[in-house]
Coordinates of C-alpha atoms and ligand atoms in Angstrom, one line a residue:
M1 CA -1.0 -28.8 -3.1
R2 CA -0.9 -27.8 0.3
K3 CA -3.3 -25.3 1.5
Y4 CA -2.9 -22.5 4.5
K5 CA -5.0 -21.1 7.4
V6 CA -4.9 -17.5 6.7
A7 CA -6.2 -15.0 9.4
I8 CA -7.1 -11.5 8.4
A9 CA -6.9 -9.0 11.5
G10 CA -8.8 -5.9 10.2
A11 CA -11.1 -8.1 7.9
T12 CA -14.1 -5.4 8.0
G13 CA -12.1 -2.8 6.8
V14 CA -11.4 -1.7 3.6
V15 CA -8.3 -3.1 3.3
G16 CA -9.2 -6.3 4.7
R17 CA -12.3 -6.6 2.5
E18 CA -9.8 -6.2 -0.3
M19 CA -7.5 -8.8 1.0
I20 CA -10.4 -11.3 1.1
K21 CA -11.2 -10.5 -2.6
V22 CA -7.5 -10.6 -3.5
L23 CA -7.2 -14.0 -1.8
E24 CA -10.0 -15.2 -3.9
E25 CA -9.1 -13.6 -7.2
R26 CA -5.6 -15.0 -7.0
E27 CA -6.7 -18.4 -5.8
F28 CA -4.3 -18.3 -2.9
P29 CA -4.4 -21.9 -1.2
V30 CA -6.6 -21.1 1.5
S31 CA -7.5 -24.1 3.8
E32 CA -9.6 -22.1 6.1
L33 CA -10.1 -18.2 6.3
L34 CA -10.3 -16.4 9.7
P35 CA -11.6 -13.1 10.0
L36 CA -11.0 -11.0 12.9
A37 CA -11.9 -7.5 14.0
S38 CA -13.2 -5.2 16.9
E39 CA -16.1 -6.4 19.2
R40 CA -18.3 -4.0 17.1
S41 CA -18.0 -6.4 14.2
E42 CA -18.1 -10.0 16.2
G43 CA -20.5 -12.1 14.2
Q44 CA -20.8 -10.0 10.9
K45 CA -20.8 -12.3 7.9
L46 CA -18.6 -12.1 5.0
E47 CA -18.2 -13.8 2.1
F48 CA -15.2 -16.0 1.0
Q49 CA -15.4 -18.4 -1.9
G50 CA -18.8 -18.6 -2.0
R51 CA -19.5 -19.4 1.5
E52 CA -20.1 -17.1 4.8
V53 CA -17.6 -16.9 7.0
V54 CA -18.2 -15.0 10.5
V55 CA -16.0 -12.5 12.0
R56 CA -14.7 -13.1 15.2
R57 CA -13.3 -10.7 17.8
L58 CA -9.1 -10.2 17.8
K59 CA -7.8 -11.6 20.8
P60 CA -4.4 -12.6 22.1
D61 CA -5.2 -16.6 21.6
S62 CA -6.8 -16.0 18.1
F63 CA -4.3 -17.6 15.9
A64 CA -4.1 -21.4 16.8
G65 CA -2.9 -23.2 13.9
V66 CA -2.8 -20.2 11.9
D67 CA 0.0 -20.2 9.0
I68 CA -0.2 -16.9 7.5
A69 CA -1.9 -13.6 9.4
L70 CA -2.5 -10.8 7.1
F71 CA -3.1 -7.4 9.5
S72 CA -5.1 -4.5 8.9
P73 CA -6.4 -3.1 12.3
G74 CA -4.3 0.0 12.4
A75 CA -1.0 0.5 13.8
S76 CA -1.8 0.1 17.6
V77 CA -3.6 -2.7 17.3
S78 CA -1.0 -4.3 15.1
R79 CA 1.7 -3.4 17.5
E80 CA -0.3 -5.3 20.1
F81 CA -1.5 -8.0 18.6
A82 CA 0.9 -9.0 15.4
P83 CA 3.6 -10.6 18.4
H84 CA 1.0 -12.6 19.8
A85 CA 0.2 -14.3 16.3
A86 CA 3.9 -14.6 15.3
R87 CA 4.3 -16.6 18.9
A88 CA 1.5 -18.7 17.8
G89 CA 3.6 -19.6 14.6
A90 CA 1.8 -17.5 12.0
V91 CA 4.0 -15.4 9.6
V92 CA 2.4 -11.8 10.0
I93 CA 2.3 -9.8 7.1
D94 CA 1.2 -6.1 8.4
N95 CA -0.1 -3.3 6.6
S96 CA 0.0 -0.6 9.1
S97 CA 3.3 1.4 10.4
A98 CA 3.8 -0.2 13.6
F99 CA 7.1 -2.2 12.4
R100 CA 8.2 -0.6 8.8
M101 CA 11.4 0.8 10.2
E102 CA 12.2 -1.6 12.8
Q103 CA 15.7 -3.1 11.8
D104 CA 14.9 -6.7 11.9
V105 CA 11.5 -6.4 9.9
P106 CA 12.0 -6.5 6.3
L107 CA 9.5 -3.8 4.6
V108 CA 8.9 -5.7 0.8
V109 CA 7.4 -4.7 -2.4
P110 CA 7.9 -8.2 -4.2
E111 CA 8.9 -6.6 -7.6
V112 CA 11.7 -4.5 -5.8
N113 CA 13.1 -6.5 -2.8
A114 CA 11.5 -9.9 -2.4
H115 CA 14.7 -11.2 -1.1
A116 CA 14.2 -9.1 2.0
V117 CA 11.5 -11.8 3.1
A118 CA 13.7 -14.5 4.3
Q119 CA 15.0 -12.2 7.0
A120 CA 11.6 -12.5 8.8
L121 CA 11.7 -16.1 9.1
N122 CA 14.3 -16.8 11.8
R123 CA 13.2 -13.7 13.8
R124 CA 10.3 -11.9 14.3
R125 CA 8.2 -13.6 11.8
I126 CA 6.7 -10.0 10.8
I127 CA 6.7 -8.4 7.4
A128 CA 6.0 -4.7 6.8
N129 CA 3.7 -3.8 3.8
P130 CA 5.0 -0.4 3.0
N131 CA 3.0 2.9 2.9
C132 CA 0.7 2.9 -0.3
S133 CA 2.2 5.9 -1.8
T134 CA 5.7 4.7 -1.2
I135 CA 4.6 1.1 -2.9
Q136 CA 4.1 3.0 -6.1
L137 CA 6.8 5.0 -6.1
V138 CA 9.4 2.4 -5.9
V139 CA 7.8 0.1 -8.2
V140 CA 8.8 2.9 -10.6
M141 CA 11.8 4.1 -9.3
K142 CA 13.5 0.8 -9.0
P143 CA 14.0 0.0 -12.6
L144 CA 15.3 3.4 -13.6
H145 CA 17.8 3.2 -10.7
D146 CA 19.2 0.2 -12.1
A147 CA 19.4 1.7 -15.2
A148 CA 20.9 5.2 -14.1
G149 CA 21.5 5.6 -10.5
L150 CA 18.9 7.6 -8.3
E151 CA 20.3 10.2 -6.7
R152 CA 17.3 12.7 -5.9
V153 CA 13.4 12.3 -5.8
I154 CA 11.2 15.1 -5.3
V155 CA 7.2 14.1 -5.4
S156 CA 3.8 15.5 -4.7
T157 CA 1.1 13.2 -3.8
Y158 CA -2.8 13.4 -4.9
Q159 CA -4.2 10.9 -2.6
S160 CA -7.6 9.3 -2.5
V161 CA -9.8 9.5 0.5
S162 CA -10.0 5.4 0.5
G163 CA -6.3 5.8 1.8
A164 CA -7.8 7.0 5.2
G165 CA -10.0 3.8 5.5
Q166 CA -14.3 3.6 5.4
K167 CA -14.7 6.8 7.5
G168 CA -12.5 8.6 4.8
I169 CA -14.6 7.4 1.8
D170 CA -18.0 7.9 3.9
E171 CA -16.7 11.4 4.8
L172 CA -16.5 12.6 1.1
E173 CA -19.9 11.0 0.1
S174 CA -21.9 12.5 2.8
Q175 CA -20.2 16.2 2.4
S176 CA -20.9 15.6 -1.7
R177 CA -24.2 14.7 -1.0
A178 CA -24.9 17.7 1.7
L179 CA -23.1 20.0 -0.8
F180 CA -25.5 19.8 -3.4
S181 CA -28.8 19.7 -1.2
L182 CA -27.5 22.8 0.7
G183 CA -27.1 20.4 3.8
E184 CA -24.5 21.0 6.7
I185 CA -20.9 20.0 6.4
A186 CA -19.1 18.9 9.6
P187 CA -15.8 17.6 9.1
S188 CA -14.7 14.5 11.4
K189 CA -12.1 12.3 9.8
F190 CA -10.6 15.1 8.1
P191 CA -9.6 18.5 9.8
H192 CA -11.7 20.7 7.0
R193 CA -14.0 20.0 4.2
I194 CA -12.8 17.4 1.7
A195 CA -15.7 17.4 -0.9
F196 CA -14.7 19.8 -3.6
N197 CA -11.2 21.0 -1.5
L198 CA -8.1 19.5 -1.0
L199 CA -6.0 19.2 2.0
P200 CA -2.1 19.6 2.1
E201 CA -2.1 17.4 5.5
I202 CA -1.8 13.7 5.9
G203 CA -0.8 12.1 9.1
G204 CA 0.7 13.6 12.2
A205 CA 2.1 17.1 12.2
R206 CA 6.1 17.1 12.8
D207 CA 8.3 19.9 14.6
D208 CA 10.3 20.3 11.3
G209 CA 7.0 21.2 9.1
Y210 CA 6.6 17.9 7.2
T211 CA 3.7 15.4 8.1
E212 CA 4.4 11.7 9.1
E213 CA 2.9 10.8 5.9
E214 CA 5.7 12.7 3.9
M215 CA 8.3 11.1 6.2
K216 CA 7.3 7.7 5.6
M217 CA 8.0 8.4 1.9
V218 CA 11.2 9.3 2.8
N219 CA 12.3 6.6 5.2
E220 CA 10.4 3.6 3.5
S221 CA 11.8 4.3 -0.1
R222 CA 15.3 4.3 1.5
K223 CA 14.8 1.1 3.4
I224 CA 13.1 -0.7 0.2
L225 CA 15.9 0.5 -2.4
G226 CA 18.5 -0.2 0.1
L227 CA 19.8 3.4 -0.4
P228 CA 19.8 5.2 3.0
Q229 CA 21.6 8.3 1.4
L230 CA 18.9 8.9 -1.3
A231 CA 17.5 12.6 -1.2
V232 CA 13.6 12.6 -1.2
S233 CA 11.2 15.2 -0.6
A234 CA 7.4 14.8 -0.3
T235 CA 4.3 16.9 -0.3
C236 CA 1.5 14.3 0.5
V237 CA -2.1 16.0 -0.4
R238 CA -5.4 14.3 0.4
V239 CA -8.0 15.2 -2.6
P240 CA -11.5 14.6 -3.1
V241 CA -11.3 11.2 -5.4
F242 CA -12.5 7.9 -3.7
Y243 CA -10.1 5.3 -5.0
C244 CA -6.1 5.8 -6.3
H245 CA -3.2 8.1 -5.2
S246 CA -1.8 9.8 -8.0
E247 CA 1.8 11.6 -7.6
A248 CA 4.0 13.9 -9.8
A249 CA 7.4 12.7 -9.2
H250 CA 10.5 14.3 -10.4
L251 CA 13.8 12.0 -10.4
F252 CA 17.2 12.8 -10.8
F253 CA 20.0 10.2 -11.7
K254 CA 23.9 9.7 -11.8
E255 CA 23.7 9.0 -15.6
P256 CA 21.8 10.5 -18.4
L257 CA 18.6 8.7 -19.0
S258 CA 16.1 9.9 -21.8
P259 CA 12.4 9.7 -21.5
D260 CA 12.5 7.2 -24.3
Q261 CA 14.9 5.0 -22.6
A262 CA 12.8 5.5 -19.3
R263 CA 9.7 4.4 -21.1
E264 CA 11.2 1.2 -22.8
I265 CA 12.8 0.1 -19.4
L266 CA 9.3 0.7 -17.7
R267 CA 7.6 -0.9 -20.4
K268 CA 9.7 -4.3 -19.1
A269 CA 9.4 -3.8 -15.6
P270 CA 7.1 -6.0 -13.6
G271 CA 3.8 -4.8 -12.2
V272 CA 4.5 -1.4 -14.2
K273 CA 2.0 -0.3 -17.2
V274 CA 3.2 2.6 -19.5
I275 CA 0.5 4.9 -20.4
D276 CA 2.0 8.0 -22.2
D277 CA 0.9 9.7 -25.3
L278 CA 0.1 13.3 -24.0
K279 CA -1.2 14.3 -27.5
E280 CA -4.2 11.9 -27.4
H281 CA -5.0 12.6 -24.0
V282 CA -3.4 9.4 -22.8
Y283 CA -2.1 9.3 -19.3
P284 CA -2.8 7.7 -16.1
M285 CA -5.7 8.9 -14.1
P286 CA -7.5 7.5 -11.0
V287 CA -10.3 6.1 -13.3
L288 CA -7.8 4.2 -15.1
G289 CA -6.1 3.0 -12.1
A290 CA -8.9 1.9 -10.0
G291 CA -9.1 -2.0 -9.7
D292 CA -5.8 -2.4 -11.5
D293 CA -2.8 -4.1 -9.9
D294 CA -0.5 -2.7 -12.1
T295 CA 1.3 0.9 -11.0
L296 CA 0.4 3.4 -14.2
V297 CA 3.2 5.5 -15.1
G298 CA 3.2 8.3 -18.0
R299 CA 3.7 12.1 -18.8
I300 CA 7.5 10.8 -18.8
R301 CA 9.5 13.7 -19.7
K302 CA 12.8 15.7 -19.3
D303 CA 13.2 17.7 -16.1
L304 CA 14.2 21.3 -17.5
T305 CA 15.8 22.2 -13.9
A306 CA 18.6 19.8 -13.8
P307 CA 20.5 17.6 -15.9
N308 CA 19.9 13.8 -15.8
G309 CA 16.4 14.6 -14.4
L310 CA 13.2 13.0 -15.4
A311 CA 9.6 14.2 -14.5
L312 CA 6.5 11.7 -14.3
F313 CA 3.2 10.9 -13.3
I314 CA 2.4 7.8 -11.4
V315 CA -1.2 6.1 -10.6
S316 CA -2.2 3.2 -8.4
D317 CA -5.0 1.5 -6.7
N318 CA -3.9 2.2 -2.9
L319 CA -6.2 -0.5 -1.6
R320 CA -5.1 -2.8 -4.2
K321 CA -0.9 -2.5 -4.8
G322 CA -1.2 -0.1 -2.3
A323 CA -2.3 -2.5 0.5
A324 CA -4.3 -5.7 -0.3
T325 CA -2.2 -6.8 -3.5
N326 CA 1.2 -6.1 -2.2
A327 CA 0.3 -8.2 1.0
V328 CA -1.0 -11.2 -1.0
Q329 CA 2.1 -10.9 -3.4
I330 CA 4.4 -11.3 -0.1
A331 CA 1.7 -14.3 0.9
E332 CA 2.5 -16.2 -2.3
L333 CA 6.3 -15.4 -2.0
L334 CA 6.0 -17.2 1.5
V335 CA 4.3 -20.1 0.0
R336 CA 6.6 -20.2 -3.4
D337 CA 10.2 -19.8 -1.8
H338 CA 9.5 -20.7 2.2
A339 CA 6.8 -23.2 2.5
A340 CA 9.0 -25.2 4.9
A341 CA 9.2 -22.1 7.4
L342 CA 5.3 -22.0 7.5
R343 CA 5.1 -25.8 7.9
S344 CA 7.7 -26.4 10.2
A345 CA 6.2 -23.7 12.5
S346 CA 2.5 -24.6 12.1
A347 CA 3.0 -28.1 12.3
Ligands
NAP401 N1 -6.6 2.3 3.1 C1 -5.6 2.3 2.6 O1 -5.2 2.7 1.6 C2 -4.4 1.7 3.1 C3 -3.1 1.3 2.5 C4 -2.1 0.9 3.2 C5 -2.0 0.8 4.5 N2 -3.5 0.8 4.9 C6 -3.2 0.5 6.7 O2 -4.1 -0.4 6.7 C7 -4.8 -0.4 8.1 C8 -6.4 -0.5 8.1 O3 -6.8 0.6 7.3 P1 -8.2 0.5 6.9 O4 -8.2 1.6 5.7 O5 -8.9 -0.6 6.2 O6 -9.1 0.8 7.7 P2 -10.6 0.9 8.4 O7 -11.5 0.7 7.0 O8 -10.9 1.8 8.9 O9 -10.4 -0.4 8.7 C9 -10.3 -0.9 10.3 C10 -10.2 -2.1 10.6 O10 -9.3 -2.7 11.4 C11 -10.1 -2.9 12.4 N3 -10.1 -2.9 14.0 C12 -10.3 -1.2 14.4 N4 -9.7 -1.1 16.0 C13 -9.7 -2.8 15.9 C14 -9.4 -3.3 17.4 N5 -9.5 -3.0 18.9 N6 -9.5 -4.5 17.1 C15 -9.3 -5.4 16.2 N7 -9.9 -4.9 15.1 C16 -9.9 -3.6 15.0 C17 -11.7 -2.5 12.1 O11 -12.9 -3.4 12.9 P3 -14.2 -2.9 13.1 O12 -15.0 -3.0 11.6 O13 -15.1 -4.1 13.7 O14 -14.2 -1.7 13.9 C18 -11.5 -2.6 10.7 O15 -11.9 -3.9 10.6 C19 -4.2 0.8 8.9 O16 -2.9 0.9 9.7 C20 -4.0 1.6 7.5 O17 -2.6 2.7 7.7 C21 -4.5 1.5 4.6

């Protein structure tokens, strides 16, 4: 079996480390793993397949012979370095927001729009991985849309601190410890205390009163589902949970769709696990979703405010399906369906 040289830009971050883990778990055919990060991490050792791999500094000429470059060094670094990787012949799969809304860059969730991958191969050679909150929402919305025609979405998120990277995790941990020992709380990654609090602000503030994270959910959902007119309203909230994003979603359809029909459809949907028995206290929660590659959905019920409306609660691991697993699934699609494009580019 052919194996591929895989670079990971941002290898020392929470998404980068998870991508290394997922490549190993899913036995992706890697001939050589090239971990890249900033000069701060140069020489650091990571483990892959039981061997040490040494982190190198990300540079424009880092990508010689690389087939697939998985990027998670943040949007500005991706914007600068992903084109170097593509020019060197690699196909880039980028976790940041840098390219997501560009017309000639596909935004891919394999369960929803795997076909879009092909669009990248003759042009930019960059594929964008969507925002973590968007991925779990579209995985659930797509099969329901196919059945009843989605018209409108109202979603509120409860997003974990790991969505803000290692510094987000460190801040919740240190503030929680400080609160119990009556120490000083000094917010730095988040604008206010996050321990035992929640913050209705993720991403930059826009003039229209929304945040960048909220508009990512609007625009990315439309692009992935191919529904440019879909009405989406989002409120994104950071909560003091380490892993997994949760969402309360209200979906409104053209055709009637009962909760039982929705449950049946979602039980058969790829990448979805229905966990739904309120009377037995069975529903999705971050503690159930952490480490799981499936998106959990439950609390499925009628929305009482409009005909053809459903309310649902959705939980997914933002570092797994929300980032690393989705990126590696895209790499798997490349290898399965477009290996010639990889081979010819790196030959
Ligand atoms: N966390 C999530 O749930 C999630 C989900 C989806 C998408 N994303 C996106 O993924 C990206 C990374 O997020 P993260 O959560 O992994 O952040 P993180 O834990 O802060 O990691 C950032 C990584 O980028 C590297 N980096 C930073 N500046 C660099 C530079 N100038 N040159 C080379 N490498 C550089 C860091 O290297 P050093 O260790 O050397 O500093 C580190 O490896 C972001 O764009 C984020 O929006 C995150």
